[in-house]
mmCIF file of C-alpha atoms in Angstrom:
data_model
loop_
_atom_site.group_PDB
_atom_site.id
_atom_site.type_symbol
_atom_site.label_atom_id
_atom_site.label_comp_id
_atom_site.label_asym_id
_atom_site.label_seq_id
_atom_site.Cartn_x
_atom_site.Cartn_y
_atom_site.Cartn_z
ATOM 1 C CA MET A 1 16.037 -22.442 12.083
ATOM 2 C CA THR A 2 13.246 -21.736 14.729
ATOM 3 C CA PRO A 3 10.293 -19.288 14.339
ATOM 4 C CA SER A 4 11.181 -15.957 15.632
ATOM 5 C CA LYS A 5 8.833 -14.467 18.174
ATOM 6 C CA GLN A 6 8.302 -11.690 16.116
ATOM 7 C CA ALA A 7 6.874 -13.978 13.546
ATOM 8 C CA ARG A 8 4.816 -15.835 16.151
ATOM 9 C CA PHE A 9 3.499 -12.713 17.356
ATOM 10 C CA THR A 10 2.431 -11.580 13.814
ATOM 11 C CA PHE A 11 0.480 -14.567 13.003
ATOM 12 C CA ARG A 12 -1.081 -14.952 16.033
ATOM 13 C CA THR A 13 -2.190 -11.371 16.171
ATOM 14 C CA THR A 14 -3.164 -11.859 12.651
ATOM 15 C CA ALA A 15 -5.292 -14.587 13.665
ATOM 16 C CA VAL A 16 -7.420 -12.338 16.060
ATOM 17 C CA PHE A 17 -8.211 -10.085 13.215
ATOM 18 C CA PHE A 18 -9.443 -12.960 11.040
ATOM 19 C CA PHE A 19 -11.605 -14.547 13.607
ATOM 20 C CA LEU A 20 -12.716 -10.754 14.282
ATOM 21 C CA SER A 21 -13.487 -10.257 10.253
ATOM 22 C CA ALA A 22 -15.663 -13.839 10.681
ATOM 23 C CA PHE A 23 -17.355 -12.384 13.610
ATOM 24 C CA PHE A 24 -18.166 -9.266 11.806
ATOM 25 C CA ASP A 25 -19.372 -11.005 8.422
ATOM 26 C CA LEU A 26 -21.911 -12.667 10.636
ATOM 27 C CA PHE A 27 -23.865 -9.447 10.463
ATOM 28 C CA SER A 28 -23.691 -9.081 7.118
ATOM 29 C CA LEU A 29 -25.207 -12.550 6.418
ATOM 30 C CA GLY A 30 -28.526 -10.638 4.395
ATOM 31 C CA SER A 31 -26.587 -8.132 2.691
ATOM 32 C CA ASP A 32 -26.706 -8.201 -1.063
ATOM 33 C CA VAL A 33 -22.627 -8.876 -2.154
ATOM 34 C CA PRO A 34 -21.456 -7.505 -5.867
ATOM 35 C CA LEU A 35 -20.991 -10.464 -7.703
ATOM 36 C CA PHE A 36 -20.435 -10.993 -11.416
ATOM 37 C CA GLY A 37 -21.759 -7.752 -12.630
ATOM 38 C CA THR A 38 -24.687 -7.185 -10.348
ATOM 39 C CA LEU A 39 -25.910 -7.024 -6.811
ATOM 40 C CA ARG A 40 -27.015 -10.398 -5.534
ATOM 41 C CA GLY A 41 -28.778 -10.861 -2.587
ATOM 42 C CA GLY A 42 -31.123 -13.942 -0.768
ATOM 43 C CA VAL A 43 -29.074 -17.421 -1.102
ATOM 44 C CA THR A 44 -26.406 -16.248 -3.134
ATOM 45 C CA ALA A 45 -25.289 -13.566 -0.389
ATOM 46 C CA VAL A 46 -25.936 -15.901 2.234
ATOM 47 C CA ILE A 47 -23.738 -18.398 0.718
ATOM 48 C CA TYR A 48 -21.211 -15.623 -0.129
ATOM 49 C CA HIS A 49 -20.661 -14.566 3.303
ATOM 50 C CA VAL A 50 -20.641 -18.086 4.823
ATOM 51 C CA LEU A 51 -17.945 -18.888 2.445
ATOM 52 C CA TYR A 52 -15.807 -15.740 3.695
ATOM 53 C CA ILE A 53 -16.315 -16.832 7.168
ATOM 54 C CA GLY A 54 -15.066 -20.701 6.652
ATOM 55 C CA ILE A 55 -11.631 -18.509 5.068
ATOM 56 C CA PHE A 56 -11.335 -16.181 7.885
ATOM 57 C CA VAL A 57 -11.878 -18.719 10.234
ATOM 58 C CA THR A 58 -9.709 -21.683 8.563
ATOM 59 C CA VAL A 59 -7.150 -19.071 8.147
ATOM 60 C CA GLY A 60 -7.121 -17.934 11.529
ATOM 61 C CA VAL A 61 -6.850 -21.474 12.772
ATOM 62 C CA GLY A 62 -4.242 -22.055 10.318
ATOM 63 C CA LEU A 63 -2.062 -19.070 11.989
ATOM 64 C CA TRP A 64 -2.868 -19.292 15.421
ATOM 65 C CA LYS A 65 -1.830 -22.831 15.839
ATOM 66 C CA ALA A 66 0.943 -22.720 13.149
ATOM 67 C CA LYS A 67 -0.698 -25.846 11.464
ATOM 68 C CA ARG A 68 1.323 -27.121 8.271
ATOM 69 C CA TRP A 69 -1.391 -26.027 5.963
ATOM 70 C CA GLY A 70 -1.708 -22.876 7.368
ATOM 71 C CA ALA A 71 0.436 -20.981 4.890
ATOM 72 C CA ARG A 72 -1.115 -22.585 2.004
ATOM 73 C CA ALA A 73 -4.593 -21.130 3.556
ATOM 74 C CA VAL A 74 -3.056 -17.797 3.540
ATOM 75 C CA LEU A 75 -2.072 -17.912 -0.034
ATOM 76 C CA ALA A 76 -5.432 -19.384 -1.267
ATOM 77 C CA ALA A 77 -7.405 -16.897 0.645
ATOM 78 C CA THR A 78 -5.576 -14.457 -0.940
ATOM 79 C CA VAL A 79 -5.876 -15.492 -4.608
ATOM 80 C CA ILE A 80 -9.686 -15.706 -3.443
ATOM 81 C CA TYR A 81 -9.836 -12.675 -2.071
ATOM 82 C CA THR A 82 -7.967 -10.875 -5.123
ATOM 83 C CA LEU A 83 -10.554 -12.593 -7.798
ATOM 84 C CA ASP A 84 -13.295 -11.107 -5.944
ATOM 85 C CA ARG A 85 -11.872 -7.971 -5.873
ATOM 86 C CA ILE A 86 -10.906 -7.632 -9.260
ATOM 87 C CA GLN A 87 -14.321 -8.913 -10.401
ATOM 88 C CA ARG A 88 -16.073 -5.893 -8.573
ATOM 89 C CA MET A 89 -13.764 -3.599 -9.675
ATOM 90 C CA LEU A 90 -14.229 -5.133 -13.490
ATOM 91 C CA SER A 91 -18.036 -3.798 -13.589
ATOM 92 C CA PRO A 92 -18.262 -0.424 -12.984
ATOM 93 C CA ALA A 93 -22.157 -0.522 -12.720
ATOM 94 C CA THR A 94 -21.658 -2.870 -10.206
ATOM 95 C CA LEU A 95 -19.420 -0.842 -7.917
ATOM 96 C CA SER A 96 -21.708 2.186 -8.441
ATOM 97 C CA ALA A 97 -24.750 0.117 -6.909
ATOM 98 C CA SER A 98 -22.808 -1.326 -4.457
ATOM 99 C CA LEU A 99 -21.221 2.078 -2.934
ATOM 100 C CA ARG A 100 -25.045 3.506 -3.033
ATOM 101 C CA GLN A 101 -25.913 0.651 -0.805
ATOM 102 C CA ASP A 102 -23.138 1.259 1.441
ATOM 103 C CA LEU A 103 -23.753 4.778 1.516
ATOM 104 C CA GLY A 104 -27.584 4.422 1.888
ATOM 105 C CA ALA A 105 -29.489 8.054 1.926
ATOM 106 C CA TYR A 106 -26.402 9.688 1.643
ATOM 107 C CA ALA A 107 -26.107 8.448 -1.707
ATOM 108 C CA ALA A 108 -28.776 10.836 -3.262
ATOM 109 C CA LEU A 109 -26.887 13.923 -1.991
ATOM 110 C CA LEU A 110 -23.819 13.098 -4.192
ATOM 111 C CA SER A 111 -22.766 15.142 -7.134
ATOM 112 C CA PRO A 112 -22.077 12.843 -10.214
ATOM 113 C CA ALA A 113 -18.491 14.076 -9.632
ATOM 114 C CA GLU A 114 -18.052 13.184 -5.939
ATOM 115 C CA SER A 115 -19.721 10.014 -6.853
ATOM 116 C CA HIS A 116 -16.988 9.576 -9.415
ATOM 117 C CA LEU A 117 -14.330 10.554 -6.690
ATOM 118 C CA ILE A 118 -15.723 8.070 -4.544
ATOM 119 C CA ARG A 119 -15.459 5.004 -7.353
ATOM 120 C CA GLN A 120 -12.155 6.137 -7.927
ATOM 121 C CA THR A 121 -11.024 6.186 -3.881
ATOM 122 C CA THR A 122 -12.627 3.011 -3.662
ATOM 123 C CA ILE A 123 -10.550 1.352 -6.664
ATOM 124 C CA ALA A 124 -7.284 3.071 -5.234
ATOM 125 C CA ILE A 125 -8.167 1.568 -1.661
ATOM 126 C CA THR A 126 -9.117 -1.998 -3.019
ATOM 127 C CA TRP A 127 -5.500 -2.161 -4.861
ATOM 128 C CA VAL A 128 -3.494 -1.008 -1.513
ATOM 129 C CA MET A 129 -5.657 -3.700 0.087
ATOM 130 C CA LEU A 130 -4.521 -6.308 -2.525
ATOM 131 C CA VAL A 131 -0.890 -5.222 -2.160
ATOM 132 C CA CYS A 132 -1.264 -5.570 1.262
ATOM 133 C CA TRP A 133 -2.528 -9.309 1.392
ATOM 134 C CA TRP A 134 0.219 -10.270 -1.230
ATOM 135 C CA ALA A 135 2.708 -8.828 1.509
ATOM 136 C CA PHE A 136 1.099 -10.768 3.891
ATOM 137 C CA ALA A 137 1.113 -14.035 1.678
ATOM 138 C CA TRP A 138 4.803 -13.430 0.900
ATOM 139 C CA TYR A 139 5.425 -12.728 4.430
ATOM 140 C CA THR A 140 4.080 -15.682 5.303
ATOM 141 C CA TYR A 141 6.293 -17.824 3.066
ATOM 142 C CA ALA A 142 9.196 -16.093 4.126
ATOM 143 C CA GLN A 143 8.360 -17.112 7.756
ATOM 144 C CA ARG A 144 7.422 -20.747 6.565
ATOM 145 C CA ALA A 145 9.707 -22.165 9.512
ATOM 146 C CA TYR A 146 6.750 -20.915 11.829
ATOM 147 C CA PHE A 147 4.483 -23.700 10.296
ATOM 148 C CA ARG A 148 7.026 -26.334 10.345
ATOM 149 C CA GLN A 149 7.103 -26.366 14.195
ATOM 150 C CA SER A 150 3.511 -27.985 14.385
ATOM 151 C CA GLY A 151 3.098 -31.536 14.111
ATOM 152 C CA SER A 152 -0.335 -31.543 12.328
#
């Protein structure tokens, strides 16, 4: 069974978006990251961003070149992303601090009810994103013939 042109288009398009994610994460190297209950900066934040850049590039290459390990890279990235987002959501104080950082000066203008709504919306969007990551991981598994075409 040969992979469809649709699968090739889907994986190559996704690879482009992974490469773009890696590129744009370069601009965040100095940004604090919500990690294990607090915002962390400095070397920890740089390592965090470099790790994600590496993940995005690895998955992008695996998808673009239909590498045999590409499907495993998608699964590994999905697991890492899931664990990262869950640890972020488990700490309401960290999530609030992260949102204050993201909102900048606008955070001071929000009422407590508005802040709560933004937190709840962020959590809902995070769950939707996790479902999308896992749906793509499932699609990758379903289209695993695409990765068998590569000799590597």
